[in-house]
Amino acid sequence: MIPAGVAAEVAGYADVAKQIIDLAVFGAAQNRSYRRLADFTDTIGNRVSGSNNLEMAIKYMYNAMVQDGLDVHLEPAKIPHWVRGKESAEMTAPRAKTLAILGLGSSVGTPPEGIEAEVLVVQSFEELKHRASEAAGKIVVFNQPYVSYGETVAYRGYGASEAAKVGAVATLIRSVTPFSINSPHTGWQDYQDGVKRIPTACITVEDAELMWRMAQRGQKIVVRLTMGAKTLPDADSFNTVAEIKGWQHPEQVVLLSGHLDSWDVGQGAMDDGGGAMISWEALSLIKDLGLRPRRTLRTVLWTAEEQGGVGAQQYFNLHKVNMSNFDLVMESDLGTFTPIGLQFTGSDAAQKVMEEVVKLLAPINTTKLEAHGEGTDISPWMQAGVPGTLEFAFSLCASMGSLHLPSN
C-alpha cells in the first residue's frame, strides 16, 4: 500500500496536471510539437550517425532550445560512421527479378563486381544449424516469421555472423516487421569477434516468402548482390542537453529523452524525431506555465542511438558517479501516437507512486501503467536501479519533480 501522505501529495498536483493538459491539448501550445517536428525534418532530413546532417540537426536543436529560453549545452561523444553506398540485388534464377534491399548498418560491402551465388533459405537459426553442410559458398536467406520485434530482431542483429560460421558468403534477412508493401527495413547489425564479416542486407517480407516457396518446390535460386557499404573512422558528435534547474534540489535530476539521429532512408520523423520533440515540448510547457520544479528537469537528445545507444552509453559513463541524484529516467522511442499510458520499471514502492501519478492523466484517458519500461538509451540507468519510464505524457511526469521515487 502506498502511504496515505504520498497519495495525497500526488493528488495535490491535479491542478498542475490540468494546466499542462489544457495548454498542450487546447491552448496556445496545441500542435506546437508537430509544427516543430515538421520544420525540423523538412529543414534537416535524415540524420544518420557520423553524417553532416546529424551535426546540422544538433546545431539546429541547440539554437532552437536556446531561443526557447532553456539552459542548453552540448556534451561530446564519439560515434560510428557507416556509409551505405550504392546497393542492389537481383534474383537471376529460376527467373529474373529485382529485389528491394537495404544494407544493414555496419555491414561490409561486396567486391565491386558483386557476389553471385546460390541461395539457401532457412526459417530459423536452428534450421541453419541443421543444414550447415548446405551453406558453404551460398547466400543465406533468413525467412524467419515475425513474433515480436524484441524476439525477431535477433536475426537482423546476428544473422550475418551465424551464417558466416557455416561458410555463407552473404546474408539476406527478411525485414523485421509484421506489415509490408514490398518495403525493406534497415537497422543495425553486430558482427561477432573472430567470425568472418560477410555482407548483409534486409529484403522485403514478400521476397523472402517468394524465395522460401521456390525452395520448397526444389527450385535452384541464384541471387546477385552488390553493396558499396563501408565503415569510416569514428566521428565527433554531441548529446544535446536542455534543462530547467530545480529550485530546491538542483543537483537531483528527472531526465527526459529521445534520440536525434535516424537512418538514412527516411526523414526520421517517427524514429525518433517525434520523441525528441516531445522531450523538448515537456520543458516548454512547464516553462510557459511558469512552473518551478523542485528538482532539475533535464531533456537529453541522444546521438547515435541507432548504432546501439552509443551516445547514451557515453553519457551514462560520464554521469554515473552521480547515480543517486537521478530520480527518474524517461525515453520516447516507440513512435508518437495518441498516448495510452506509461511503461514503468522500478521498485514496488515506486510502482505504487506511479499508479497514483497516472490517475492525473484521466482527462486524456491515459491512465494505463504497464510493467517493464525499456529503452535503448535509458537501459544503463534502469539496469543500475534508477526508475525508468518509456513513452507518453512526459510533461506531467516531469512536473512531479517534487516527488522522490524510491530506487531499486
XYZ file of C-alpha atoms in Angstrom:
408
model
C 0.000 0.000 0.000
C 1.170 3.488 -0.786
C 1.377 5.717 2.313
C -1.658 7.984 2.547
C 0.576 11.056 2.676
C 2.213 10.208 -0.643
C -1.133 9.534 -2.336
C -2.405 12.878 -1.086
C 0.745 14.642 -2.288
C 0.342 13.213 -5.776
C -3.348 14.103 -5.840
C -2.334 17.641 -4.895
C -0.898 18.034 -8.391
C -4.335 17.762 -10.018
C -4.497 21.485 -10.751
C -0.969 21.490 -12.207
C -1.814 18.460 -14.337
C -4.911 20.223 -15.660
C -2.891 23.326 -16.529
C -0.383 21.249 -18.513
C -3.077 19.251 -20.291
C -5.117 22.344 -21.142
C -2.106 24.194 -22.555
C -0.902 21.208 -24.594
C -4.258 19.990 -25.874
C -6.457 23.080 -26.076
C -4.241 26.127 -25.537
C -1.552 28.074 -27.338
C 0.764 25.027 -27.416
C -1.767 22.892 -29.307
C 0.063 21.112 -32.177
C 3.277 23.010 -31.402
C 5.413 19.884 -31.166
C 4.060 18.742 -34.541
C 4.972 22.069 -36.141
C 8.420 21.877 -34.581
C 8.874 18.341 -35.899
C 7.739 19.272 -39.409
C 10.125 22.229 -39.582
C 12.990 20.156 -38.180
C 12.615 17.216 -40.568
C 11.858 19.434 -43.583
C 14.974 21.500 -42.869
C 17.442 18.741 -41.978
C 16.151 15.475 -43.474
C 17.742 12.184 -42.433
C 20.380 12.177 -39.711
C 22.477 9.030 -39.833
C 25.313 8.610 -37.341
C 28.510 10.323 -38.440
C 26.856 12.406 -41.162
C 26.928 16.159 -41.705
C 23.136 16.108 -41.455
C 23.295 14.819 -37.898
C 25.686 17.581 -36.909
C 23.366 20.123 -38.576
C 20.488 18.645 -36.572
C 22.382 19.045 -33.301
C 23.155 22.696 -34.079
C 19.526 23.266 -35.103
C 18.161 21.851 -31.848
C 20.754 23.636 -29.723
C 19.794 27.005 -31.228
C 16.053 26.288 -31.096
C 16.085 25.358 -27.420
C 18.274 28.356 -26.526
C 15.753 30.586 -28.287
C 13.043 28.847 -26.260
C 14.669 30.183 -23.110
C 16.108 26.913 -21.830
C 19.546 26.298 -20.347
C 21.284 24.310 -23.124
C 24.709 22.748 -23.548
C 26.421 20.044 -25.612
C 28.336 17.037 -24.295
C 30.892 15.431 -26.663
C 30.646 11.827 -27.871
C 32.471 9.632 -30.395
C 30.109 7.807 -32.740
C 30.280 5.247 -35.577
C 30.357 6.462 -39.168
C 28.972 3.856 -41.564
C 28.175 4.781 -45.166
C 25.634 2.784 -47.183
C 26.944 3.380 -50.702
C 25.178 2.078 -53.786
C 23.446 -1.256 -53.379
C 21.332 -3.595 -55.458
C 20.212 -7.196 -55.657
C 18.509 -9.316 -58.257
C 17.398 -12.892 -58.482
C 18.809 -14.402 -61.674
C 17.336 -17.905 -61.313
C 14.851 -19.526 -61.547
C 13.687 -16.232 -63.091
C 14.902 -12.658 -63.276
C 13.560 -10.357 -60.572
C 14.855 -7.180 -58.974
C 14.934 -7.429 -55.167
C 14.325 -4.381 -52.976
C 17.088 -4.316 -50.355
C 18.552 -2.112 -47.655
C 22.024 -2.834 -46.374
C 22.278 -3.225 -42.602
C 24.277 -0.794 -40.511
C 27.937 -1.781 -40.034
C 27.783 -4.273 -42.916
C 30.848 -4.702 -45.064
C 30.465 -4.234 -48.802
C 30.793 -6.785 -51.576
C 33.608 -6.792 -54.119
C 32.947 -4.159 -56.827
C 31.622 -6.849 -59.184
C 29.247 -8.085 -56.504
C 28.564 -11.614 -55.262
C 26.513 -14.064 -57.297
C 25.693 -17.299 -55.534
C 23.067 -19.929 -54.962
C 20.623 -19.259 -52.127
C 19.849 -21.341 -49.059
C 16.544 -20.345 -47.442
C 16.027 -21.081 -43.737
C 13.397 -20.024 -41.234
C 15.418 -20.105 -38.021
C 18.906 -20.292 -36.546
C 18.096 -23.875 -35.580
C 17.329 -24.807 -39.183
C 20.584 -23.173 -40.275
C 22.495 -25.383 -37.830
C 20.729 -28.500 -39.102
C 21.541 -27.569 -42.705
C 25.050 -26.252 -42.070
C 26.544 -28.652 -44.616
C 24.485 -26.966 -47.362
C 25.525 -23.383 -46.557
C 29.133 -23.164 -47.757
C 29.534 -20.698 -50.611
C 25.865 -19.711 -50.577
C 23.829 -16.628 -49.765
C 21.694 -17.489 -46.742
C 18.184 -16.019 -46.793
C 16.510 -15.876 -43.392
C 12.732 -16.087 -43.766
C 12.017 -16.034 -40.035
C 8.380 -15.478 -39.020
C 7.637 -12.249 -37.159
C 6.877 -13.000 -33.499
C 7.676 -9.670 -31.847
C 10.260 -7.015 -32.537
C 12.229 -7.888 -29.415
C 12.499 -11.557 -30.376
C 12.671 -11.418 -34.159
C 15.270 -8.633 -34.369
C 17.922 -11.190 -33.341
C 18.001 -12.376 -36.954
C 18.882 -8.916 -38.180
C 21.414 -8.425 -35.401
C 23.242 -11.744 -35.571
C 22.223 -13.436 -38.822
C 25.377 -12.492 -40.725
C 27.768 -13.948 -38.175
C 25.692 -17.098 -37.677
C 25.665 -17.702 -41.434
C 29.371 -16.920 -41.769
C 30.163 -19.608 -39.185
C 28.829 -22.237 -41.604
C 30.566 -20.819 -44.675
C 27.950 -18.499 -46.200
C 29.203 -15.647 -48.408
C 26.379 -13.196 -47.629
C 23.005 -12.988 -45.907
C 19.642 -11.505 -46.809
C 17.316 -11.044 -43.837
C 13.539 -10.828 -44.008
C 12.631 -7.345 -42.740
C 11.665 -7.304 -39.077
C 8.065 -6.150 -39.409
C 4.559 -7.623 -39.303
C 3.462 -5.487 -42.299
C 4.984 -4.904 -45.711
C 4.196 -3.237 -49.019
C 7.374 -4.524 -50.661
C 9.280 -2.273 -48.255
C 12.629 -3.374 -46.794
C 13.610 -2.101 -43.322
C 17.155 -1.204 -42.352
C 18.723 -1.331 -38.875
C 21.968 -2.043 -37.051
C 23.648 -5.434 -37.018
C 26.557 -6.750 -34.955
C 29.436 -8.871 -36.172
C 30.810 -11.361 -33.664
C 34.507 -11.132 -32.857
C 36.591 -13.797 -34.548
C 33.946 -14.545 -37.219
C 34.423 -13.601 -40.861
C 32.473 -10.476 -41.792
C 30.143 -11.026 -44.726
C 27.762 -8.564 -46.441
C 24.240 -8.453 -45.056
C 21.052 -6.673 -46.068
C 17.328 -6.811 -45.411
C 14.850 -7.847 -48.081
C 11.076 -7.491 -48.130
C 8.692 -9.922 -46.494
C 7.250 -10.629 -49.942
C 10.601 -11.562 -51.498
C 11.624 -13.699 -48.518
C 8.346 -15.611 -48.803
C 8.775 -15.920 -52.578
C 12.213 -17.492 -52.275
C 11.014 -19.778 -49.494
C 8.181 -21.059 -51.692
C 10.601 -21.632 -54.566
C 12.957 -23.502 -52.267
C 10.100 -25.685 -51.028
C 9.476 -26.698 -54.641
C 13.110 -27.694 -55.004
C 13.966 -24.896 -57.414
C 17.539 -23.611 -57.580
C 17.650 -19.922 -56.610
C 20.551 -17.650 -57.559
C 20.987 -14.045 -56.414
C 23.478 -11.347 -57.409
C 24.207 -8.900 -54.561
C 26.179 -5.650 -54.865
C 26.853 -3.394 -51.871
C 29.194 -0.404 -51.615
C 28.950 -0.169 -47.808
C 31.968 0.907 -45.780
C 32.857 2.000 -42.264
C 34.851 5.206 -41.790
C 36.704 6.315 -38.628
C 34.525 7.296 -35.658
C 33.143 10.821 -35.859
C 32.872 13.603 -33.290
C 29.333 14.321 -32.133
C 27.314 15.544 -29.149
C 24.437 14.704 -26.865
C 22.244 17.817 -26.679
C 21.159 18.746 -23.140
C 18.499 21.278 -22.099
C 17.186 21.797 -18.600
C 15.156 23.771 -16.117
C 17.033 23.950 -12.821
C 15.264 22.787 -9.695
C 14.782 25.451 -7.065
C 15.123 23.206 -4.013
C 17.248 20.252 -5.144
C 19.025 21.409 -8.340
C 21.531 18.560 -8.085
C 18.744 15.970 -8.368
C 17.571 15.121 -11.880
C 14.434 13.943 -13.639
C 15.651 13.016 -17.127
C 13.527 13.024 -20.299
C 14.893 11.925 -23.653
C 14.622 10.961 -27.302
C 17.282 10.489 -29.959
C 18.215 12.932 -32.717
C 19.876 10.511 -35.108
C 17.922 8.451 -37.634
C 18.536 6.107 -40.507
C 19.433 7.465 -43.936
C 16.479 6.225 -45.977
C 13.677 8.331 -44.461
C 13.103 11.571 -42.594
C 13.347 10.093 -39.110
C 10.075 11.732 -38.094
C 8.782 8.767 -36.085
C 12.157 7.282 -35.205
C 12.825 9.381 -33.353
C 12.163 12.984 -34.311
C 8.798 12.845 -32.568
C 10.346 11.540 -29.361
C 12.951 14.308 -29.425
C 10.297 16.978 -29.969
C 8.002 15.883 -27.147
C 11.009 15.678 -24.825
C 11.663 19.339 -25.665
C 7.963 20.192 -25.535
C 7.696 18.890 -21.978
C 10.139 21.555 -20.793
C 8.482 24.215 -22.958
C 5.083 23.586 -21.387
C 6.449 23.811 -17.864
C 8.410 26.968 -18.710
C 5.412 28.591 -20.419
C 3.244 27.957 -17.370
C 5.843 29.449 -15.051
C 6.027 26.238 -13.025
C 9.074 25.831 -10.786
C 10.179 22.225 -10.243
C 11.896 21.282 -7.019
C 14.336 19.067 -8.925
C 16.110 19.747 -12.206
C 14.194 18.677 -15.302
C 16.700 17.646 -17.956
C 15.991 16.760 -21.569
C 18.743 14.862 -23.394
C 18.599 14.380 -27.157
C 20.877 11.417 -27.746
C 23.275 10.926 -30.614
C 23.879 7.565 -32.352
C 21.036 5.616 -30.737
C 20.510 3.524 -33.858
C 24.036 2.151 -33.503
C 23.178 0.649 -30.121
C 22.775 3.648 -27.824
C 26.357 4.843 -28.328
C 25.826 8.442 -27.240
C 23.659 7.422 -24.302
C 26.231 4.933 -23.038
C 28.914 7.634 -23.058
C 26.571 9.968 -21.174
C 25.958 7.245 -18.591
C 29.688 6.612 -18.209
C 30.236 10.322 -17.580
C 27.390 10.842 -15.106
C 27.044 7.517 -13.286
C 29.256 8.850 -10.499
C 26.174 10.917 -9.542
C 23.789 7.953 -9.885
C 21.989 8.662 -6.604
C 20.922 12.072 -7.908
C 18.938 10.630 -10.831
C 15.375 10.116 -9.587
C 13.668 9.060 -12.823
C 14.781 8.494 -16.425
C 12.345 8.654 -19.332
C 12.546 7.945 -23.035
C 10.182 8.203 -26.000
C 11.188 5.910 -28.857
C 8.118 3.876 -29.786
C 6.615 6.441 -32.158
C 4.481 9.428 -31.197
C 0.878 8.287 -31.374
C -2.140 9.025 -29.199
C -0.865 8.376 -25.653
C -2.398 5.473 -23.782
C -0.198 5.246 -20.706
C 3.263 4.655 -19.305
C 5.584 1.697 -19.249
C 7.490 1.693 -15.979
C 10.380 -0.187 -14.416
C 11.137 0.393 -10.757
C 10.773 -0.903 -7.235
C 7.396 -1.964 -5.866
C 7.256 1.237 -3.839
C 7.990 3.367 -6.908
C 5.383 1.412 -8.879
C 2.765 2.374 -6.288
C 3.687 6.043 -6.635
C 3.417 5.863 -10.426
C -0.014 4.251 -10.127
C -1.147 7.421 -8.387
C 0.598 9.663 -10.929
C -1.196 8.191 -13.961
C -4.550 8.862 -12.302
C -3.869 12.539 -13.011
C -3.991 11.720 -16.736
C -7.651 10.727 -16.634
C -8.715 13.863 -18.617
C -6.871 12.473 -21.656
C -7.668 8.793 -20.953
C -4.018 7.927 -20.365
C -4.217 6.032 -17.105
C -2.646 2.726 -18.123
C 0.543 1.735 -16.301
C 2.405 -1.201 -17.793
C 5.340 -3.041 -16.305
C 8.733 -3.441 -17.943
C 9.502 0.016 -19.273
C 12.522 -0.233 -21.513
C 14.543 1.871 -23.909
C 17.953 1.559 -25.508
C 19.167 4.911 -24.221
C 17.945 4.675 -20.639
C 18.632 0.971 -20.113
C 22.030 1.514 -18.403
C 20.306 3.628 -15.748
C 17.485 1.157 -15.211
C 19.911 -1.748 -15.002
C 21.650 0.197 -12.233
C 18.362 0.550 -10.330
C 17.124 4.003 -11.385
C 13.350 4.002 -12.048
C 12.527 4.400 -15.733
C 9.554 5.017 -17.990
C 9.087 4.661 -21.719
C 6.792 6.962 -23.667
C 3.832 9.166 -23.169
C 2.798 12.086 -21.010
C 6.281 13.394 -20.267
C 5.241 16.890 -19.221
C 3.063 15.689 -16.405
C 5.662 13.233 -15.092
C 8.291 15.946 -15.294
C 6.086 18.317 -13.329
C 6.140 15.830 -10.453
C 9.712 16.919 -9.810
C 8.949 17.417 -6.135
C 8.379 13.690 -5.651
C 11.162 11.258 -4.885
C 10.709 7.803 -6.417
C 12.284 5.004 -4.359
C 15.022 3.242 -6.348
C 15.503 -0.492 -6.683
